[in-house]
Coordinates of C-alpha atoms in Angstrom, one line a residue:
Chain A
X1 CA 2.7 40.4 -2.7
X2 CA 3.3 43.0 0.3
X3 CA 4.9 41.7 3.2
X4 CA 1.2 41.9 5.1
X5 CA -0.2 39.4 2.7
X6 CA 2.9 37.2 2.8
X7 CA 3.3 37.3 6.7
X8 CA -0.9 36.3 6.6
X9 CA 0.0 33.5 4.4
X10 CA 3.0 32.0 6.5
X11 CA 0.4 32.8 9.7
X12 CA -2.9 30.5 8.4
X13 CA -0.4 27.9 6.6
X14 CA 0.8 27.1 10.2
X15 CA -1.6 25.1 11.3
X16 CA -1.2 22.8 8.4
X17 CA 2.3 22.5 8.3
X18 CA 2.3 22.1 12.4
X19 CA -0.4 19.1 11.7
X20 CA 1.9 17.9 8.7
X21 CA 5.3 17.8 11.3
X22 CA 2.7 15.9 14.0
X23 CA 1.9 13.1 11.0
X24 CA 5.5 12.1 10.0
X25 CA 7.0 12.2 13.7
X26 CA 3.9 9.7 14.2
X27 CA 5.1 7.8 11.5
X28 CA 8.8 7.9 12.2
X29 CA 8.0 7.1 15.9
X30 CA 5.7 4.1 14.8
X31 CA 8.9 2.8 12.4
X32 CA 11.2 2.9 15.2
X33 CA 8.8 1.8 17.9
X34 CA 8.5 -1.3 15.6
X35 CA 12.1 -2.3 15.1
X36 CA 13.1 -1.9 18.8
X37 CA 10.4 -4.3 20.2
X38 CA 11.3 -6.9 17.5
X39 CA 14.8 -6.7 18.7
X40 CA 14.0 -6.9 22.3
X41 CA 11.5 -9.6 22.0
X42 CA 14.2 -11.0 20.1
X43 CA 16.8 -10.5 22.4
X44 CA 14.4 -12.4 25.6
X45 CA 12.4 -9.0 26.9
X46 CA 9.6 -10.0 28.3
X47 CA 5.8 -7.9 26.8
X48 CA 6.3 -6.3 30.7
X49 CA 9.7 -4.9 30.3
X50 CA 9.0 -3.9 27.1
X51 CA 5.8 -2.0 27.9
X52 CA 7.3 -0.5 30.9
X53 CA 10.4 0.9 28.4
X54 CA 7.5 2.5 26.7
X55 CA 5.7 3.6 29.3
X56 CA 2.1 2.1 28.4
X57 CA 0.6 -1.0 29.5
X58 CA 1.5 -4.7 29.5
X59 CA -1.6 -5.6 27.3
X60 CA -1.4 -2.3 24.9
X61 CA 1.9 -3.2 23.8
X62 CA 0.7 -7.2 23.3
X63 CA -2.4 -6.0 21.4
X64 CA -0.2 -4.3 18.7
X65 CA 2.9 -6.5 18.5
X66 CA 1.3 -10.0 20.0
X67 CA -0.1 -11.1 16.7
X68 CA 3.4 -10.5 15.3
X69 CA 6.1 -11.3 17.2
X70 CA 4.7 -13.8 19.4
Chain B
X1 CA -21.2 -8.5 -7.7
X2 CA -18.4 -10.9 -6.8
X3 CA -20.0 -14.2 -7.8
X4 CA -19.7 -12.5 -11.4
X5 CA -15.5 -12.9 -10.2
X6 CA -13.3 -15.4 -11.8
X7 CA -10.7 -16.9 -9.3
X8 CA -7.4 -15.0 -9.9
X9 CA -9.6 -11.6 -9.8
X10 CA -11.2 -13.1 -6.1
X11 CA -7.5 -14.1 -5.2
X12 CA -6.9 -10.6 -6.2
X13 CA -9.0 -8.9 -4.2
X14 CA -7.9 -11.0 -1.2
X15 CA -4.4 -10.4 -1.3
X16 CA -4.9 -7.1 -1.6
X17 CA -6.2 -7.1 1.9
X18 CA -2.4 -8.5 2.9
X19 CA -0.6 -6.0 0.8
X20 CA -2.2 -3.3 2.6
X21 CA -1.5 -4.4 5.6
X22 CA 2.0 -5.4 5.0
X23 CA 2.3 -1.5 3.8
X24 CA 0.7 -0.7 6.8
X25 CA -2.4 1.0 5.2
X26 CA -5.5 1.2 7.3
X27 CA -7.2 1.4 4.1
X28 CA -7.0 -0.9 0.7
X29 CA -6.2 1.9 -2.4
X30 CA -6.2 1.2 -5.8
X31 CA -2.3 0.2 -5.7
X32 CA -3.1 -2.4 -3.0
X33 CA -5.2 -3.8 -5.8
X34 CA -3.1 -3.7 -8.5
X35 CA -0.2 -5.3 -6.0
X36 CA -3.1 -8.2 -5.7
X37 CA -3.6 -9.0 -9.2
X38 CA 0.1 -9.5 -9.9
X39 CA 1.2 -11.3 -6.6
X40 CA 1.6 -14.6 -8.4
X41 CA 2.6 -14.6 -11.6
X42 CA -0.5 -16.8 -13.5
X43 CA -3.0 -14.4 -13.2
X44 CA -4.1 -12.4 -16.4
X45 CA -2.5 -8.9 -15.0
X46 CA 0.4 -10.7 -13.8
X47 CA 1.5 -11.6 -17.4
X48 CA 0.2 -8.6 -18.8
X49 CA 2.1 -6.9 -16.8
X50 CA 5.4 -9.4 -17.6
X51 CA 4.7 -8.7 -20.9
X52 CA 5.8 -5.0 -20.7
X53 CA 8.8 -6.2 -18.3
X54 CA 7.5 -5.1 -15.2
X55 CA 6.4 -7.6 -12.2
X56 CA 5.4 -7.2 -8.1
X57 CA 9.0 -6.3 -7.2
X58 CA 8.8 -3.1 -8.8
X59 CA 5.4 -2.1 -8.4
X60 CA 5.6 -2.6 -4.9
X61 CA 9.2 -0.4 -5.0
X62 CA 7.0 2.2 -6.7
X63 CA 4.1 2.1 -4.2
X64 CA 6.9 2.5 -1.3
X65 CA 7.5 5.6 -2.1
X66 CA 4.6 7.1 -2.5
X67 CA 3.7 9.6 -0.2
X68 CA 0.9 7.9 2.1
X69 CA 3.7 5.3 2.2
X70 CA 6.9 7.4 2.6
X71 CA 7.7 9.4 5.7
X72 CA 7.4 13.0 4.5
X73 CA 11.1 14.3 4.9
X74 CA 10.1 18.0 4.4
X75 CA 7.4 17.9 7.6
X76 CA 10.2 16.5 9.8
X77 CA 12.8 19.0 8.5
X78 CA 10.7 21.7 9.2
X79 CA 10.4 20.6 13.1
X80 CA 14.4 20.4 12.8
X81 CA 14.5 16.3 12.2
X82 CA 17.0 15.3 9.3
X83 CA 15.0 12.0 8.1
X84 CA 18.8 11.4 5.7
X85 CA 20.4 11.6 9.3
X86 CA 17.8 9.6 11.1
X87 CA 18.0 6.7 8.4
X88 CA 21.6 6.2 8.2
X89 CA 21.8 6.1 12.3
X90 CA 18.5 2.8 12.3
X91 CA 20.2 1.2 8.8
X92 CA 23.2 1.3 10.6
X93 CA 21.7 -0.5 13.2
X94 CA 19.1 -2.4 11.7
X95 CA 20.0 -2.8 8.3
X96 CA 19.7 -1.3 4.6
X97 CA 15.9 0.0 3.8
X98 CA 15.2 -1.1 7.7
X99 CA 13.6 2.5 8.2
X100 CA 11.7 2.4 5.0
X101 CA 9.1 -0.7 6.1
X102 CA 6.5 0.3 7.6
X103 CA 5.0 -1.3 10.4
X104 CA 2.1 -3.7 9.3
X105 CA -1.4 -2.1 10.5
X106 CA -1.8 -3.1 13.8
X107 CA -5.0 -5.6 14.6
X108 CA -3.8 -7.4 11.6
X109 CA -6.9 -9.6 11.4
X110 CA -9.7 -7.5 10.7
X111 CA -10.6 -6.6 7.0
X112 CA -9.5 -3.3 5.9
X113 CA -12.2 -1.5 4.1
X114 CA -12.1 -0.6 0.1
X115 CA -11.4 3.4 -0.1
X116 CA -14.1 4.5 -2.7
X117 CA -11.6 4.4 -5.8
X118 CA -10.7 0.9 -4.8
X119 CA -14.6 0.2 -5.2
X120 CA -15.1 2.1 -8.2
X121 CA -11.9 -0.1 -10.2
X122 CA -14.3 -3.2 -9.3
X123 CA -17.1 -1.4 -10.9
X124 CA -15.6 -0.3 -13.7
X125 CA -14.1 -3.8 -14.1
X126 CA -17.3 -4.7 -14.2
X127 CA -18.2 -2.8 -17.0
X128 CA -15.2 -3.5 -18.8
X129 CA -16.2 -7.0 -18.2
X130 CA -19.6 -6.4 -20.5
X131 CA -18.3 -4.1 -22.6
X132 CA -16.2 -6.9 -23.6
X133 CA -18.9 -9.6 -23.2
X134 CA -17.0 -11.5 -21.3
X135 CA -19.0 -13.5 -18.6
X136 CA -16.3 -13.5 -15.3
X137 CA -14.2 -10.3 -14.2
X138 CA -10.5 -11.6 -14.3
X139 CA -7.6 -9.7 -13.4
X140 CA -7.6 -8.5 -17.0
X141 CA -10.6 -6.7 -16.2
X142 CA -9.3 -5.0 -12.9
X143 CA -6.2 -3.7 -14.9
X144 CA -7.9 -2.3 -17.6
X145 CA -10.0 -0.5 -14.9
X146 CA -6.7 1.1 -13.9
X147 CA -5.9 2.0 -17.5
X148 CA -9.1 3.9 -17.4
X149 CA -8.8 5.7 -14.0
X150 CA -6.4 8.3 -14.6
X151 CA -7.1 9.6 -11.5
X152 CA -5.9 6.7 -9.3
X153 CA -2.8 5.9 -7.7
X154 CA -2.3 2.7 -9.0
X155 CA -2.7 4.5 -12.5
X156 CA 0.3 6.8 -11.3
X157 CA 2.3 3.7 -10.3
X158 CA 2.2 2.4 -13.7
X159 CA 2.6 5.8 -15.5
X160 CA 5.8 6.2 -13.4
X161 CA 7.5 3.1 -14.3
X162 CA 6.3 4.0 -18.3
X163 CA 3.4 1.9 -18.8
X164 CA 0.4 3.9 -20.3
X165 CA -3.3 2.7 -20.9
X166 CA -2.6 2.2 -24.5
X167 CA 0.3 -0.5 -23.9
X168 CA -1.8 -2.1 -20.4
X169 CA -4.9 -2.4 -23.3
X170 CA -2.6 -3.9 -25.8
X171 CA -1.5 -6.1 -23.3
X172 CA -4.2 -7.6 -21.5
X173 CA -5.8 -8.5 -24.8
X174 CA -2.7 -10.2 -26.3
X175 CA -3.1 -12.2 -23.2
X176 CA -6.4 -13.5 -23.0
X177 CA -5.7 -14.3 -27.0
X178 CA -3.1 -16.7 -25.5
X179 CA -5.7 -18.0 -22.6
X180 CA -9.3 -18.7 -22.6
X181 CA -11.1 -16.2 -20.8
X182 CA -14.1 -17.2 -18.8

């Protein structure tokens, strides 16, 4: 393969990996997101200092973790 | 279709709903199914299943690492993220295999719909299910559905912990020698 061909390869394959990078730092965020509002509900936090750590809303973080952690 | 169910293959089919949640799927796959139908250890695939020495705890070891399941280490290393590094700073900090749960899907009551190869095992359960005359679809059924759908994941699980279709075939039957089949 010339170095043309290879550097057009790398070039349309970047979208895909880019998307790829953008699905498992979801994933890792989600994972991590999870085990420190356990803890800190744990630990007393109220769903207001908890969502205000995050930086979203009182009821958005309730509507995900509510059901779970109480 | 599911009146023609027997009760360990309904019970399957519900509990496959809370595997996939407890995975954190917002779909139920084929391994979500085959987690189902060996949950408790009466139903048909459940002793089918003991019978070549495997049982939930490893299947559902197996379907943790499976991609959709597994964080993909390679993306994050590419965007300059060492997952290995990551891990060892949460385990240390939240225990062993702490980073490797993943959050159960969120709105956790809702039902999670069937991806389509999770409604084609039913159907060719179904058929399995005639072709064997039988009048209910047991567990039995379901796995010899996997055994037939090469292209599925649970079909991978088994492969990769050594169980083929010839031994899940051998299996199931041995086992519905030993109980009555409905």
């Amino acid at each position: 393969m010339s170095d043309e061909l290879m550097t057009a390869a790398a070039s349309a394959a970047e979208p895909a990996e880019g998307l790829r990078a953008v699905r498992a730092l979801r994933a890792l965020a989600d994972r991590l997101e999870a085990l420190h509002v356990e803890r800190a509900r744990r630990l007393g936090w109220s769903w207001q200092q908890v969502a205000d750590a995050l930086g979203v809303s009182r009821q958005a973080v309730h509507k995900k973790y509510g059901k779970r952690l109480g | 279709m599911f009146e023609k169910f027997a009760k360990d293959a309904r019970e399957a089919v519900v509990r496959a709903q809370d595997e996939g949640r407890a995975l954190g799927a917002d779909r139920i796959g084929t391994e979500h199914v085959l987690l189902g139908m060996v949950r408790t250890p009466d139903t048909v695939a459940a002793r089918a299943l003991e019978r070549l020495g495997l049982h939930h705890a490893e299947v559902l070891a197996t379907v943790r690492t499976l991609p959709a399941h597994a964080i993909d280490a390679d993306a994050l290393a590419g965007v300059g993220i060492d997952l290995d590094a990551v891990r060892a700073q949460v385990e240390a900090s939240f225990g062993p295999g702490a980073l490797d749960t993943p959050p159960p899907t969120r709105g956790s009551t809702g039902h999670l719909p069937f991806e389509p190869a999770s409604k084609k095992l039913l159907e060719i359960a179904l058929r399995e299910a005639v072709r064997c005359k039988h009048r209910r679809i047991d567990t039995g059924h379901l796995l010899l559905a996997v055994a037939r759908l090469d292209d599925t994941t649970a079909y991978r699980v088994l492969s990769s912990l050594g169980v083929g279709p010839a031994a899940v075939r051998e299996s199931v039957t041995a086992v519905w020698a030993d109980v009555p089949v409905g």
